[in-house]
Tab-separated table of C-alpha atoms in Angstrom:
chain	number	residue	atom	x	y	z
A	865	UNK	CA	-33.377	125.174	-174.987
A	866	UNK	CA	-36.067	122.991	-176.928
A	867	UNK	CA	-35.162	119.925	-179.178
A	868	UNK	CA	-36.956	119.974	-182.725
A	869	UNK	CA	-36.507	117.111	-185.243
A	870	UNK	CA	-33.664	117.824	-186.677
A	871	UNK	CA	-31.196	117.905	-183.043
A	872	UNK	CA	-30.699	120.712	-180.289
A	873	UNK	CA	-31.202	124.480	-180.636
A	874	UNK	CA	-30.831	127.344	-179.109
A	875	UNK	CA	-32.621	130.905	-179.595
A	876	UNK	CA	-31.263	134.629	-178.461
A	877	UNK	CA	-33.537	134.426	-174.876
A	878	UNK	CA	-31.386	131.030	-174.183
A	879	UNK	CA	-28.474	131.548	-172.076
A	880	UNK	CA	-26.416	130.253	-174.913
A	881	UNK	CA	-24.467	127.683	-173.078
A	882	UNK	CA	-25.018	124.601	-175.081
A	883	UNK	CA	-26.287	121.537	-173.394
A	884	UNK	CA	-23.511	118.936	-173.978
A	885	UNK	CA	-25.793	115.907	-172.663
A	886	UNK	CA	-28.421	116.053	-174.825
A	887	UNK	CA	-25.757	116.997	-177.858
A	888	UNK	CA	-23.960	113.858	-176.805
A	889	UNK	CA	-27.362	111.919	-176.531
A	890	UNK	CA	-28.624	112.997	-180.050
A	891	UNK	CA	-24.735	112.096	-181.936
A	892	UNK	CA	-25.413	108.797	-180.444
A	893	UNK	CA	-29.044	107.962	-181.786
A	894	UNK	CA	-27.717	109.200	-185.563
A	895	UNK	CA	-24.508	106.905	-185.391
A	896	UNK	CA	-27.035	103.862	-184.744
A	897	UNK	CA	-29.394	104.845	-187.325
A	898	UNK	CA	-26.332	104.974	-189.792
A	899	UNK	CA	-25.531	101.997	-188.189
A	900	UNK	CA	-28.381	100.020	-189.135
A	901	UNK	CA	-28.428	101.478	-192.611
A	902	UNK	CA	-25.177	100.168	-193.245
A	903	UNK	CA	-26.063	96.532	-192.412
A	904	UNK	CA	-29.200	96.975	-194.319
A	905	UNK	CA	-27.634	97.696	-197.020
A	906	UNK	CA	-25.561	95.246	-196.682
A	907	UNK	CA	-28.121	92.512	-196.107
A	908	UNK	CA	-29.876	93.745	-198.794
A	909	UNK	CA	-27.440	93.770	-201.489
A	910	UNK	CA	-26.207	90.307	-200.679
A	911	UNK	CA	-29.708	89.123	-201.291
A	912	UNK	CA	-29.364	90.684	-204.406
A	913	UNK	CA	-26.119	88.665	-205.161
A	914	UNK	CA	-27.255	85.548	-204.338
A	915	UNK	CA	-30.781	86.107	-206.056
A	916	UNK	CA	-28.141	86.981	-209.483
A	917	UNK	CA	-26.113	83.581	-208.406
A	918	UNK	CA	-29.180	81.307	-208.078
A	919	UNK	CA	-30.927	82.528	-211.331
A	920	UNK	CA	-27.468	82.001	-212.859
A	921	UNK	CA	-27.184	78.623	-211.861
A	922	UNK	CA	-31.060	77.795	-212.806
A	923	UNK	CA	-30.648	79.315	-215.978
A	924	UNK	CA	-27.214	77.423	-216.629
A	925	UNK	CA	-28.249	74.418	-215.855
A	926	UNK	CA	-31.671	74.508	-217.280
A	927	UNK	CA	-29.966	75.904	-220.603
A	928	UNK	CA	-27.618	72.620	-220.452
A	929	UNK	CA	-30.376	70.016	-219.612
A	930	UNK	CA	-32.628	71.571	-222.022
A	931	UNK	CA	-29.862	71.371	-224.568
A	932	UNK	CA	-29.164	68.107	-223.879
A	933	UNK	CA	-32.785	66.887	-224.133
A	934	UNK	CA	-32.841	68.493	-227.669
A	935	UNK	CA	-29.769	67.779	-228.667
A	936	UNK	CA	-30.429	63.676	-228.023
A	937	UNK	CA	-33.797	63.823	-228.939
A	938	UNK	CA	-32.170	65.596	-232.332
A	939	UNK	CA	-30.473	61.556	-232.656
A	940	UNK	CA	-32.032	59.220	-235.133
A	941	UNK	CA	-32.864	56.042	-233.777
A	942	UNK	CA	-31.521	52.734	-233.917
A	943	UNK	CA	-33.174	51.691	-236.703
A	944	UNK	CA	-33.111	54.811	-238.318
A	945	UNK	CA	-28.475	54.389	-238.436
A	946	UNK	CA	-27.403	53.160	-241.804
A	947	UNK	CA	-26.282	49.514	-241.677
A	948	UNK	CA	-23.373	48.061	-243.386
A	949	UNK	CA	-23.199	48.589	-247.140
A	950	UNK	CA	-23.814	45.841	-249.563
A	951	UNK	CA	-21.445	46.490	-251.770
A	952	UNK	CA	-18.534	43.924	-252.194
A	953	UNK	CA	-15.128	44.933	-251.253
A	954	UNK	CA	-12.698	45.696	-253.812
A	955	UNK	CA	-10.311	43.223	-254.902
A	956	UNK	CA	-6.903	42.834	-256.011
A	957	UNK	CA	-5.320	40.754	-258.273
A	958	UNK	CA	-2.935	38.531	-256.899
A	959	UNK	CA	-1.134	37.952	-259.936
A	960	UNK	CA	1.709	40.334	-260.953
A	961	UNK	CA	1.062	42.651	-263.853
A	962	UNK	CA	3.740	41.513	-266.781
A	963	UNK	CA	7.058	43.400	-267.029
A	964	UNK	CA	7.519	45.768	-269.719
A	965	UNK	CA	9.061	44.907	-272.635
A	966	UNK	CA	12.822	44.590	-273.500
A	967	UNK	CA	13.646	47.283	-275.634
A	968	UNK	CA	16.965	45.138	-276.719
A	969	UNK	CA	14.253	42.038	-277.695
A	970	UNK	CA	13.486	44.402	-280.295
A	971	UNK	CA	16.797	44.577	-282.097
A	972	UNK	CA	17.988	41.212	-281.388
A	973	UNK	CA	16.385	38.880	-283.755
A	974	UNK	CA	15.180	40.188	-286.779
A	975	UNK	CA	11.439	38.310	-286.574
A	976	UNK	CA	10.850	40.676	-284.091
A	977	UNK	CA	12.505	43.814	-285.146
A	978	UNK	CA	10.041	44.933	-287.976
A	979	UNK	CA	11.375	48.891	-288.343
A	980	UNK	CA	12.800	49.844	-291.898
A	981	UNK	CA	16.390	49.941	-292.249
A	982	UNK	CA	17.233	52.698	-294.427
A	983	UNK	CA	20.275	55.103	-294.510
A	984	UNK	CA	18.011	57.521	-292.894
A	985	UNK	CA	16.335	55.224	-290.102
A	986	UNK	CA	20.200	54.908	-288.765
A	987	UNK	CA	21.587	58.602	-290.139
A	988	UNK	CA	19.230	61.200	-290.710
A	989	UNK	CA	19.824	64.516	-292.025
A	990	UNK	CA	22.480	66.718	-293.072
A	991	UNK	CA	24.287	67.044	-290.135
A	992	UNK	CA	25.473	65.392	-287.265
A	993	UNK	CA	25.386	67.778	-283.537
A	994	UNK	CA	27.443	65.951	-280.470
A	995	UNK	CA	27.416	68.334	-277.858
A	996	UNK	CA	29.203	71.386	-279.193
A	997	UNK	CA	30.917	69.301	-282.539
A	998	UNK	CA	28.918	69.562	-285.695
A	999	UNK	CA	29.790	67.239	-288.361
A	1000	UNK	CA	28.413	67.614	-291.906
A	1001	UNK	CA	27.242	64.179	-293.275
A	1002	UNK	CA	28.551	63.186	-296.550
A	1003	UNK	CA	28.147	60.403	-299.054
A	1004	UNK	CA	25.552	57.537	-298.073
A	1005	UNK	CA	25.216	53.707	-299.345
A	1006	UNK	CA	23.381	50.636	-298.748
A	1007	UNK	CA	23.997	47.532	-300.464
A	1008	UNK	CA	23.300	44.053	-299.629
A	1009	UNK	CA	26.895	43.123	-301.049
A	1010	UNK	CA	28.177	42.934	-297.696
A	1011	UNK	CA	31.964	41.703	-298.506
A	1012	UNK	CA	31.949	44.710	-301.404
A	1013	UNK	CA	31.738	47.303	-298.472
A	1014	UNK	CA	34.929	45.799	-296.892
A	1015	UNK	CA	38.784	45.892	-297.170
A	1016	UNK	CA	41.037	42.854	-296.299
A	1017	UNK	CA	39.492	40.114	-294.105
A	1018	UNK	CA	36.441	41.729	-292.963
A	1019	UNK	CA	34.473	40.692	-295.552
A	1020	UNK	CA	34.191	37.062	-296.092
A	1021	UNK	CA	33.707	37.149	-291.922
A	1022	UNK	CA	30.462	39.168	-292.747
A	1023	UNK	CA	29.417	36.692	-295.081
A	1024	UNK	CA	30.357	33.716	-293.100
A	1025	UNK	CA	28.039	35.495	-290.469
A	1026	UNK	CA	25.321	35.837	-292.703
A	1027	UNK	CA	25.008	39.394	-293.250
A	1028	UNK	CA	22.539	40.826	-295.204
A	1029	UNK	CA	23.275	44.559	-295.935
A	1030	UNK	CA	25.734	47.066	-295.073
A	1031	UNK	CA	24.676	51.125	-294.498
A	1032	UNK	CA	27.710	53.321	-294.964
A	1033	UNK	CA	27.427	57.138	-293.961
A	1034	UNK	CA	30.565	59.648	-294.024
A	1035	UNK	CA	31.023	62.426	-291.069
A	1036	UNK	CA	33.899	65.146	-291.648
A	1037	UNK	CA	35.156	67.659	-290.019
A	1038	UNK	CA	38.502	69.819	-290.046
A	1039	UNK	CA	40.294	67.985	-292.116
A	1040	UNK	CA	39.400	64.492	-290.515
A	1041	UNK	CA	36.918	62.030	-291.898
A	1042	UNK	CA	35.206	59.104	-290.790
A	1043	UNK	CA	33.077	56.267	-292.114
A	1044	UNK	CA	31.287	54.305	-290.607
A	1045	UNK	CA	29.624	51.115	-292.077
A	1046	UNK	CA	26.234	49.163	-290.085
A	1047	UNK	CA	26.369	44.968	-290.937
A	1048	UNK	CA	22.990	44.100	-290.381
A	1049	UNK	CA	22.083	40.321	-289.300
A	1050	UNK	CA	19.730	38.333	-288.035
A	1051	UNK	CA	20.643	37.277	-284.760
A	1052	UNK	CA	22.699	39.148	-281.747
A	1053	UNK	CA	24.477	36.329	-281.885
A	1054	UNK	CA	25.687	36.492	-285.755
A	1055	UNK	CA	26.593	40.163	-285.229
A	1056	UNK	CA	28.618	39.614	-281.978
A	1057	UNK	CA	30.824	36.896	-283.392
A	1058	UNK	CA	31.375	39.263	-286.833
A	1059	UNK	CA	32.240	42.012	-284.625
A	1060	UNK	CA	35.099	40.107	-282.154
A	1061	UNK	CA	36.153	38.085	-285.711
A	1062	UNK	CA	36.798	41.278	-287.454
A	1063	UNK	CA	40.060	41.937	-289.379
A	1064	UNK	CA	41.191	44.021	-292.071
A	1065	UNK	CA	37.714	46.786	-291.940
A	1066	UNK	CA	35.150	49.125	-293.738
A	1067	UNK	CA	36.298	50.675	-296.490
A	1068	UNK	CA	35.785	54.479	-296.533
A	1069	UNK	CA	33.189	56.328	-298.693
A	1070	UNK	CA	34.399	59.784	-300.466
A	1071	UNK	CA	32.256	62.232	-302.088
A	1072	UNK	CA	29.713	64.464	-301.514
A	1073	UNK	CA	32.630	67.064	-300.716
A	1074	UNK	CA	34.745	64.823	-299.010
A	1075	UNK	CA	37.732	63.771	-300.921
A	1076	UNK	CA	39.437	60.381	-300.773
A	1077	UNK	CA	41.001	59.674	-297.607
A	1078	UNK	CA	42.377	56.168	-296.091
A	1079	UNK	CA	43.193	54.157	-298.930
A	1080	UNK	CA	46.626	53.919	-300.885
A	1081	UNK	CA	48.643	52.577	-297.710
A	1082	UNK	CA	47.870	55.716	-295.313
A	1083	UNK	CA	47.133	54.604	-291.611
A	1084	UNK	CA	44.014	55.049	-290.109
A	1085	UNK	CA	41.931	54.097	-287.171
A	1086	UNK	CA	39.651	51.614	-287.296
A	1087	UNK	CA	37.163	49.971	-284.547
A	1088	UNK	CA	34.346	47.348	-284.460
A	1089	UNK	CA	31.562	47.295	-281.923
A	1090	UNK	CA	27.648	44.988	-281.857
A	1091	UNK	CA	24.864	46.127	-280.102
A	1092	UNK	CA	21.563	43.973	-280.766
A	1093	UNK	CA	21.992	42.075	-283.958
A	1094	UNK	CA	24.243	45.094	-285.982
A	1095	UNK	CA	27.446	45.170	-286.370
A	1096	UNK	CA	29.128	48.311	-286.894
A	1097	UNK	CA	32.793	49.834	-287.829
A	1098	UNK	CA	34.347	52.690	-288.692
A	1099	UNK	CA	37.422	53.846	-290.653
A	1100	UNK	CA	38.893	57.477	-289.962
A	1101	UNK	CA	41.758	59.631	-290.763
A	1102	UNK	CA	43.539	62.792	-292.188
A	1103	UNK	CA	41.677	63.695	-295.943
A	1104	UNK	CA	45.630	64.860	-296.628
A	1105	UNK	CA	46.681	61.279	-296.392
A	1106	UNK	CA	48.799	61.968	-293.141
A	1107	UNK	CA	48.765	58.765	-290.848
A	1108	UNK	CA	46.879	58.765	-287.671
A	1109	UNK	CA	48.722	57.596	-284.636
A	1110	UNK	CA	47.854	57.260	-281.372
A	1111	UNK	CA	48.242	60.224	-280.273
A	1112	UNK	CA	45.945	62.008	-283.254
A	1113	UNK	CA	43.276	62.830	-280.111
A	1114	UNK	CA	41.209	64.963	-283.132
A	1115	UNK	CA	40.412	61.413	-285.500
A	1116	UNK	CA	40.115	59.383	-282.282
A	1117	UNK	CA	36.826	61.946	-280.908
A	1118	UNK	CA	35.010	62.145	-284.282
A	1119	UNK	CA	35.396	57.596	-284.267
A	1120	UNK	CA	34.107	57.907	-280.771
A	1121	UNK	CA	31.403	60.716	-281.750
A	1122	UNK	CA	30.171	58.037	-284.676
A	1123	UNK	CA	30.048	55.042	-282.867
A	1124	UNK	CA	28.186	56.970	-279.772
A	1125	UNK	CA	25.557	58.361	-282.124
A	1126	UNK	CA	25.359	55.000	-283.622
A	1127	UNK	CA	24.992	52.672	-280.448
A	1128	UNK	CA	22.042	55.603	-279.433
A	1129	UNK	CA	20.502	55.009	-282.719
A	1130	UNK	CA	19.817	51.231	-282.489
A	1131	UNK	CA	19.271	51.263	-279.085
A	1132	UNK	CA	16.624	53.986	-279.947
A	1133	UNK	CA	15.250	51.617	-282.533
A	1134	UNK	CA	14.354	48.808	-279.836
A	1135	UNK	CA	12.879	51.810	-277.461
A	1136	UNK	CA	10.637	52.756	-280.133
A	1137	UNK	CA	9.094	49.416	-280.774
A	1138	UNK	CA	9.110	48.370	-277.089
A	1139	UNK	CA	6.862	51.098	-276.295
A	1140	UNK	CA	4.708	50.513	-279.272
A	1141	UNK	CA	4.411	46.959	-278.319
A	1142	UNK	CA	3.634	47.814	-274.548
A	1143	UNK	CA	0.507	50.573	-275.800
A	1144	UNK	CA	-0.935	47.790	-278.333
A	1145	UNK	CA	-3.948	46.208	-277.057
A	1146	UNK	CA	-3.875	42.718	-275.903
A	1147	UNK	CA	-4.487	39.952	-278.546
């Protein structure tokens, strides 16, 4: 039996009875060649590892130091950091802006309430609208024969007030109208007093398609109300002459209708000079 490189072997002159020694002896050397190839191997590729580890770490922490360098050297320098501005700081007024103005200042003395006073400042067009009642105006007057717009007592209190003109517009509807007369004055004062003095009232203005109605003894309602420095009063009732009584729900809504459109309309008369007085420049 010879031994080549590769282990035992045997040929056909051999007696072909292997030698378990040297079989045993050869199994041996390969198992510690594999052996030390293993921890080669091993060695080896932990080197490798580490070698990845340590460049990581030099390159990480050269990146960040090198970053930082730039990054502060990027910095302007003391001097070069803008200093505080020059500009003053803002200021405020201590002093309170002035309120706006009253609208009611506008319609309580007449030196300051300038609008016209026409039938159609106070009752415009053809029509009257409340809500879902519609009223068709009828026939208009202004006089400045305050007393000759007046039945019983009401009219020497107007005069004693110092009115100086009365508006009258007439509202119908259904069978019911409604008059309503505007005392101008010039003072709130003057009005209010003629208003909680009144007695007797306005007499009521046919035509224009609405026939006579509350004169000749029929009763009606009548009511008497100041806002500013008018005075104003109304006179409804049944155009067939029937008498109102309290219970007549249909006169007492269109009264209420006319004197809530008229309040609106003088109040709107102060609003509208108010706000022109508070968009005028200065003087």
């Amino acid at each position: 039996m010879s031994f080549g490189q590769g282990g035992p072997s045997w040929g056909p002159g051999d007696s072909g009875t292997p030698d378990w020694a040297a079989l045993a002896e050869a199994s041996a050397a390969r198992g510690r060649r594999r052996k030390w190839l293993m921890f080669g191997g091993g060695a080896l590729a932990t080197a490798v590892v580490a070698a990845i580890v340590a460049t990581a770490v030099i390159t990480t922490d050269g990146g960040g130091a090198s970053g930082s360098d730039k990054n502060a050297s990027e910095l302007p320098a003391p001097t070069d950091l803008p200093s505080e501005s020059s500009a003053p700081d803002p200021s405020f007024s201590s002093v309170a802006p002035p309120p706006p103005p009253d609208p009611k200042d506008y319609i309580a003395d007449e030196k300051k309430d300038k609008a016209p006073v026409t039938v159609d400042a106070f009752f415009p067009g053809r029509k009257l609208t409340m809500g879902d009642r519609v009223y068709a105006k009828g026939a208009t007057a202004r006089t400045a024969s305050c007393a000759a717009t007046t039945q019983g007592a009401l009219g020497p209190i107007l005069d004693s007030n110092g009115c100086d003109q009365v508006i009258r517009a007439t509202y119908s509807k259904d069978g019911i109208a409604v008059t309503i007369g505007l005392a101008v004055f010039g003072t709130e004062a003057e009005a209010k007093k003629a208003a909680e003095e009144a007695s007797g009232g306005m007499a009521s203005l046919s035509g224009s398609g609405v026939p006579t109605f509350c004169r000749g003894g029929s009763v009606c309602r009548r009511t008497a109300n100041s806002y500013g420095r008018f005075a104003y009063f109304t006179v409804g009732g049944y155009t067939s002459g029937k008498n109102v009584t309290t219970t007549a729900k249909d006169v007492y809504a269109v009264g209420d209708d006319l004197t809530d459109f008229t309040f609106r309309q003088i109040r709107h008369r102060g609003e509208l000079q108010a706000s022109a007085a508070a968009g005028a420049p200065a003087v």
